[in-house]
PDB file of C-alpha atoms in Angstrom:
ATOM      1  CA  UNK A 254     166.166  80.340  97.771  1.00 82.00           C
ATOM      2  CA  UNK A 255     162.797  78.713  98.743  1.00 80.00           C
ATOM      3  CA  UNK A 256     161.334  82.074  99.245  1.00 85.00           C
ATOM      4  CA  UNK A 257     162.455  83.610  96.011  1.00 88.00           C
ATOM      5  CA  UNK A 258     161.168  80.412  94.368  1.00 87.00           C
ATOM      6  CA  UNK A 259     157.767  80.631  96.042  1.00 86.00           C
ATOM      7  CA  UNK A 260     157.430  84.269  95.021  1.00 83.00           C
ATOM      8  CA  UNK A 261     158.317  83.564  91.490  1.00 87.00           C
ATOM      9  CA  UNK A 262     155.624  80.632  91.275  1.00 85.00           C
ATOM     10  CA  UNK A 263     153.175  82.746  93.003  1.00 84.00           C
ATOM     11  CA  UNK A 264     153.507  85.648  90.681  1.00 85.00           C
ATOM     12  CA  UNK A 265     153.214  83.262  87.635  1.00 87.00           C
ATOM     13  CA  UNK A 266     150.144  81.750  89.293  1.00 84.00           C
ATOM     14  CA  UNK A 267     151.772  78.234  88.914  1.00 83.00           C
ATOM     15  CA  UNK A 268     149.886  76.442  91.817  1.00 82.00           C
ATOM     16  CA  UNK A 269     151.595  72.986  91.084  1.00 87.00           C
ATOM     17  CA  UNK A 270     155.190  74.221  91.407  1.00 83.00           C
ATOM     18  CA  UNK A 271     154.238  76.567  94.256  1.00 85.00           C
ATOM     19  CA  UNK A 272     152.785  73.755  96.298  1.00 85.00           C
ATOM     20  CA  UNK A 273     156.005  71.869  95.888  1.00 89.00           C
ATOM     21  CA  UNK A 274     158.245  74.644  96.814  1.00 87.00           C
ATOM     22  CA  UNK A 275     155.966  75.450  99.877  1.00 86.00           C
ATOM     23  CA  UNK A 276     156.128  71.871 100.848  1.00 87.00           C
ATOM     24  CA  UNK A 277     159.869  71.802 100.651  1.00 88.00           C
ATOM     25  CA  UNK A 278     160.300  75.086 102.370  1.00 87.00           C
ATOM     26  CA  UNK A 279     158.151  73.951 105.202  1.00 85.00           C
ATOM     27  CA  UNK A 280     160.001  70.799 105.593  1.00 88.00           C
ATOM     28  CA  UNK A 281     163.441  72.616 105.842  1.00 88.00           C
ATOM     29  CA  UNK A 282     162.424  75.556 107.675  1.00 88.00           C
ATOM     30  CA  UNK A 283     159.329  74.301 109.560  1.00 84.00           C
ATOM     31  CA  UNK A 284     159.020  77.525 111.898  1.00 83.00           C
ATOM     32  CA  UNK A 285     159.109  80.033 109.114  1.00 84.00           C
ATOM     33  CA  UNK A 286     155.581  81.650 108.815  1.00 83.00           C
ATOM     34  CA  UNK A 287     156.512  82.817 105.348  1.00 85.00           C
ATOM     35  CA  UNK A 288     155.037  79.576 103.689  1.00 86.00           C
ATOM     36  CA  UNK A 289     151.699  80.135 105.492  1.00 88.00           C
ATOM     37  CA  UNK A 290     151.593  83.928 104.262  1.00 88.00           C
ATOM     38  CA  UNK A 291     152.035  82.762 100.618  1.00 85.00           C
ATOM     39  CA  UNK A 292     149.715  80.179 100.845  1.00 87.00           C
ATOM     40  CA  UNK A 293     146.999  82.416 102.649  1.00 91.00           C
ATOM     41  CA  UNK A 294     147.893  85.159  99.908  1.00 89.00           C
ATOM     42  CA  UNK A 295     147.108  82.659  97.074  1.00 87.00           C
ATOM     43  CA  UNK A 296     143.776  81.597  98.560  1.00 90.00           C
ATOM     44  CA  UNK A 297     142.803  85.198  99.317  1.00 90.00           C
ATOM     45  CA  UNK A 298     143.363  86.181  95.518  1.00 87.00           C
ATOM     46  CA  UNK A 299     140.759  83.620  94.549  1.00 87.00           C
ATOM     47  CA  UNK A 300     138.231  85.505  96.591  1.00 87.00           C
ATOM     48  CA  UNK A 301     136.636  82.726  98.266  1.00 90.00           C
ATOM     49  CA  UNK A 302     136.338  83.919 101.857  1.00 93.00           C
ATOM     50  CA  UNK A 303     135.086  80.649 103.233  1.00 93.00           C
ATOM     51  CA  UNK A 304     138.027  78.798 101.966  1.00 94.00           C
ATOM     52  CA  UNK A 305     140.218  81.383 103.312  1.00 95.00           C
ATOM     53  CA  UNK A 306     138.656  81.240 106.777  1.00 96.00           C
ATOM     54  CA  UNK A 307     139.000  77.551 106.592  1.00 96.00           C
ATOM     55  CA  UNK A 308     142.642  77.590 105.900  1.00 95.00           C
ATOM     56  CA  UNK A 309     143.078  80.147 108.723  1.00 96.00           C
ATOM     57  CA  UNK A 310     141.286  77.757 111.106  1.00 96.00           C
ATOM     58  CA  UNK A 311     143.416  74.815 109.917  1.00 95.00           C
ATOM     59  CA  UNK A 312     146.694  76.689 110.500  1.00 94.00           C
ATOM     60  CA  UNK A 313     145.617  78.137 113.815  1.00 96.00           C
ATOM     61  CA  UNK A 314     144.632  74.627 114.821  1.00 95.00           C
ATOM     62  CA  UNK A 315     148.172  73.531 114.180  1.00 92.00           C
ATOM     63  CA  UNK A 316     149.841  76.753 115.634  1.00 92.00           C
ATOM     64  CA  UNK A 317     147.546  78.197 118.144  1.00 94.00           C
ATOM     65  CA  UNK A 318     150.161  80.270 119.790  1.00 94.00           C
ATOM     66  CA  UNK A 319     151.356  82.183 116.588  1.00 93.00           C
ATOM     67  CA  UNK A 320     150.376  85.726 117.094  1.00 95.00           C
ATOM     68  CA  UNK A 321     150.811  87.033 113.778  1.00 93.00           C
ATOM     69  CA  UNK A 322     148.560  84.179 112.148  1.00 94.00           C
ATOM     70  CA  UNK A 323     146.062  84.893 114.723  1.00 96.00           C
ATOM     71  CA  UNK A 324     146.132  88.889 114.400  1.00 96.00           C
ATOM     72  CA  UNK A 325     145.936  88.557 110.554  1.00 95.00           C
ATOM     73  CA  UNK A 326     142.847  86.265 110.648  1.00 96.00           C
ATOM     74  CA  UNK A 327     141.436  89.043 112.893  1.00 96.00           C
ATOM     75  CA  UNK A 328     142.196  91.801 110.404  1.00 96.00           C
ATOM     76  CA  UNK A 329     140.838  89.819 107.651  1.00 95.00           C
ATOM     77  CA  UNK A 330     137.375  89.108 109.507  1.00 96.00           C
ATOM     78  CA  UNK A 331     137.134  92.749 110.695  1.00 96.00           C
ATOM     79  CA  UNK A 332     137.767  93.890 107.016  1.00 94.00           C
ATOM     80  CA  UNK A 333     135.287  91.365 105.782  1.00 93.00           C
ATOM     81  CA  UNK A 334     132.653  92.717 108.149  1.00 94.00           C
ATOM     82  CA  UNK A 335     133.056  96.364 108.496  1.00 91.00           C
ATOM     83  CA  UNK A 336     134.668  97.722 105.205  1.00 85.00           C
ATOM     84  CA  UNK A 337     132.568  96.573 102.369  1.00 75.00           C
ATOM     85  CA  UNK A 338     129.778  98.536 100.944  1.00 81.00           C
ATOM     86  CA  UNK A 339     127.367  95.583 101.454  1.00 84.00           C
ATOM     87  CA  UNK A 340     127.773  93.560 104.755  1.00 85.00           C
ATOM     88  CA  UNK A 341     128.170  89.892 104.424  1.00 89.00           C
ATOM     89  CA  UNK A 342     125.016  87.557 104.603  1.00 90.00           C
ATOM     90  CA  UNK A 343     126.604  85.768 107.575  1.00 92.00           C
ATOM     91  CA  UNK A 344     127.667  88.996 109.398  1.00 92.00           C
ATOM     92  CA  UNK A 345     126.432  87.706 112.914  1.00 92.00           C
ATOM     93  CA  UNK A 346     128.257  84.507 112.722  1.00 96.00           C
ATOM     94  CA  UNK A 347     131.444  86.559 111.535  1.00 95.00           C
ATOM     95  CA  UNK A 348     131.148  88.828 114.326  1.00 95.00           C
ATOM     96  CA  UNK A 349     130.987  86.006 116.849  1.00 94.00           C
ATOM     97  CA  UNK A 350     134.154  84.468 115.098  1.00 97.00           C
ATOM     98  CA  UNK A 351     135.947  87.656 115.234  1.00 96.00           C
ATOM     99  CA  UNK A 352     135.462  88.160 118.963  1.00 94.00           C
ATOM    100  CA  UNK A 353     136.589  84.632 119.542  1.00 95.00           C
ATOM    101  CA  UNK A 354     139.682  84.968 117.286  1.00 97.00           C
ATOM    102  CA  UNK A 355     140.418  88.376 119.076  1.00 96.00           C
ATOM    103  CA  UNK A 356     140.087  87.077 122.425  1.00 94.00           C
ATOM    104  CA  UNK A 357     142.942  84.613 121.583  1.00 95.00           C
ATOM    105  CA  UNK A 358     145.024  87.120 119.841  1.00 96.00           C
ATOM    106  CA  UNK A 359     144.796  89.461 122.906  1.00 93.00           C
ATOM    107  CA  UNK A 360     146.310  86.701 124.939  1.00 94.00           C
ATOM    108  CA  UNK A 361     149.153  86.371 122.638  1.00 95.00           C
ATOM    109  CA  UNK A 362     149.836  90.246 122.008  1.00 91.00           C
ATOM    110  CA  UNK A 363     152.786  91.625 123.691  1.00 89.00           C
ATOM    111  CA  UNK A 364     151.614  95.269 122.698  1.00 84.00           C
ATOM    112  CA  UNK A 365     148.004  96.635 122.322  1.00 87.00           C
ATOM    113  CA  UNK A 366     147.305  96.114 118.562  1.00 90.00           C
ATOM    114  CA  UNK A 367     144.787  93.250 119.256  1.00 92.00           C
ATOM    115  CA  UNK A 368     143.149  95.065 121.978  1.00 90.00           C
ATOM    116  CA  UNK A 369     142.639  98.282 119.844  1.00 90.00           C
ATOM    117  CA  UNK A 370     141.130  96.009 117.311  1.00 93.00           C
ATOM    118  CA  UNK A 371     138.692  94.311 119.930  1.00 92.00           C
ATOM    119  CA  UNK A 372     137.837  97.810 121.140  1.00 89.00           C
ATOM    120  CA  UNK A 373     136.969  98.835 117.639  1.00 90.00           C
ATOM    121  CA  UNK A 374     134.913  95.709 117.159  1.00 92.00           C
ATOM    122  CA  UNK A 375     132.961  95.931 120.083  1.00 90.00           C
ATOM    123  CA  UNK A 376     132.340  99.490 119.385  1.00 89.00           C
ATOM    124  CA  UNK A 377     131.058  98.686 115.913  1.00 89.00           C
ATOM    125  CA  UNK A 378     128.822  95.904 117.339  1.00 89.00           C
ATOM    126  CA  UNK A 379     127.369  98.349 119.966  1.00 87.00           C
ATOM    127  CA  UNK A 380     126.776 101.052 117.284  1.00 87.00           C
ATOM    128  CA  UNK A 381     124.880  98.594 114.963  1.00 86.00           C
ATOM    129  CA  UNK A 382     122.638  97.591 117.917  1.00 84.00           C
ATOM    130  CA  UNK A 383     122.037 101.327 118.635  1.00 87.00           C
ATOM    131  CA  UNK A 384     121.219 101.951 114.931  1.00 83.00           C
ATOM    132  CA  UNK A 385     119.035  98.852 114.895  1.00 83.00           C
ATOM    133  CA  UNK A 386     117.222 100.368 117.991  1.00 84.00           C
ATOM    134  CA  UNK A 387     116.561 103.466 116.536  1.00 83.00           C
ATOM    135  CA  UNK A 388     115.251 102.204 113.166  1.00 84.00           C
ATOM    136  CA  UNK A 389     112.373 100.525 115.054  1.00 83.00           C
ATOM    137  CA  UNK A 390     109.496 103.194 114.787  1.00 85.00           C
ATOM    138  CA  UNK A 391     106.397 101.257 115.589  1.00 82.00           C
ATOM    139  CA  UNK A 392     104.572 101.393 118.911  1.00 85.00           C
ATOM    140  CA  UNK A 393     103.174  97.915 118.968  1.00 87.00           C
ATOM    141  CA  UNK A 394     103.980  95.575 121.935  1.00 86.00           C
ATOM    142  CA  UNK A 395     106.310  93.471 119.640  1.00 87.00           C
ATOM    143  CA  UNK A 396     108.194  96.690 118.414  1.00 83.00           C
ATOM    144  CA  UNK A 397     108.736  97.800 122.210  1.00 83.00           C
ATOM    145  CA  UNK A 398     109.760  94.374 122.965  1.00 88.00           C
ATOM    146  CA  UNK A 399     112.497  94.412 120.202  1.00 86.00           C
ATOM    147  CA  UNK A 400     113.532  97.671 121.083  1.00 85.00           C
ATOM    148  CA  UNK A 401     114.097  96.785 124.771  1.00 86.00           C
ATOM    149  CA  UNK A 402     116.016  93.702 123.738  1.00 88.00           C
ATOM    150  CA  UNK A 403     118.348  95.692 121.481  1.00 84.00           C
ATOM    151  CA  UNK A 404     118.875  98.164 124.279  1.00 86.00           C
ATOM    152  CA  UNK A 405     119.712  95.294 126.689  1.00 86.00           C
ATOM    153  CA  UNK A 406     122.143  93.852 124.333  1.00 84.00           C
ATOM    154  CA  UNK A 407     123.769  97.310 123.614  1.00 84.00           C
ATOM    155  CA  UNK A 408     124.278  97.702 127.270  1.00 85.00           C
ATOM    156  CA  UNK A 409     125.844  94.286 127.696  1.00 86.00           C
ATOM    157  CA  UNK A 410     128.241  95.113 124.779  1.00 82.00           C
ATOM    158  CA  UNK A 411     129.136  98.396 126.308  1.00 82.00           C
ATOM    159  CA  UNK A 412     129.764  96.755 129.568  1.00 82.00           C
ATOM    160  CA  UNK A 413     131.976  94.066 127.887  1.00 82.00           C
ATOM    161  CA  UNK A 414     133.953  96.749 125.835  1.00 78.00           C
ATOM    162  CA  UNK A 415     134.744  98.932 128.901  1.00 79.00           C
ATOM    163  CA  UNK A 416     137.313  96.652 130.490  1.00 79.00           C
ATOM    164  CA  UNK A 417     139.105  96.102 127.163  1.00 80.00           C
ATOM    165  CA  UNK A 418     139.161  99.686 126.319  1.00 78.00           C
ATOM    166  CA  UNK A 419     140.428 100.539 129.798  1.00 79.00           C
ATOM    167  CA  UNK A 420     143.228  98.033 129.231  1.00 77.00           C
ATOM    168  CA  UNK A 421     144.608 100.143 126.594  1.00 75.00           C
ATOM    169  CA  UNK A 422     145.384 103.065 128.836  1.00 70.00           C
ATOM    170  CA  UNK A 423     148.744 101.638 130.177  1.00 69.00           C
ATOM    171  CA  UNK A 424     150.054 101.096 126.750  1.00 62.00           C
ATOM    172  CA  UNK A 425     148.974 104.461 125.681  1.00 63.00           C
ATOM    173  CA  UNK A 426     150.669 106.077 128.552  1.00 61.00           C
ATOM    174  CA  UNK A 427     153.945 104.144 127.829  1.00 61.00           C
ATOM    175  CA  UNK A 428     154.023 105.592 124.401  1.00 60.00           C
ATOM    176  CA  UNK A 429     155.992 108.996 124.610  1.00 60.00           C
ATOM    177  CA  UNK A 430     154.980 109.704 120.801  1.00 63.00           C
ATOM    178  CA  UNK A 431     151.277 110.225 121.476  1.00 53.00           C
ATOM    179  CA  UNK A 432     149.762 113.270 120.201  1.00 56.00           C
ATOM    180  CA  UNK A 433     148.347 115.766 122.833  1.00 52.00           C
ATOM    181  CA  UNK A 434     144.637 114.825 122.139  1.00 47.00           C
ATOM    182  CA  UNK A 435     145.413 111.046 122.797  1.00 47.00           C
ATOM    183  CA  UNK A 436     147.590 112.050 125.924  1.00 42.00           C
ATOM    184  CA  UNK A 437     144.433 113.636 127.502  1.00 40.00           C
ATOM    185  CA  UNK A 438     142.471 110.351 127.039  1.00 42.00           C
ATOM    186  CA  UNK A 439     145.026 108.583 129.039  1.00 42.00           C
ATOM    187  CA  UNK A 440     144.377 110.927 131.974  1.00 41.00           C
ATOM    188  CA  UNK A 441     140.798 109.813 132.430  1.00 39.00           C
TER     189      UNK A 441
END
């Protein structure tokens, strides 16, 4: 009943009654993650990413071992960094936060979803470093130094991504529904 009422108030954008129902629902069913989902959805619809991330941080501080909450936060961060046409101004900070959230999520994951997301994230970070390195065309000593620094960071990222990507292999081998191209990847 509380979920139905929460959905009703959420659709009507009645924040006062929604807050009251969420509070009652949490009191009666404290382990149900539905209340957090509705609350996060409401905040997300406002479009204020900083508020949304702060609320995720607050919820995860209370429930650090809840996989779905951690994974959804990772997805939210990943999409904020890698899917918009224009990257966010605090991209570097968000990438570091995503890495931290994904490390926690991988520890809670009984499958490979969080590991796949971490592998994609690290690949994208490395690709960004590679692109930045190729954009430097100058031959001045500071240009060469910057290019060398980017190359060093790129090597570090690839080195850190390799064990994580390799950890995917057992999960992929256990999946009988893999297409032939993916099965070939597990034989490496």
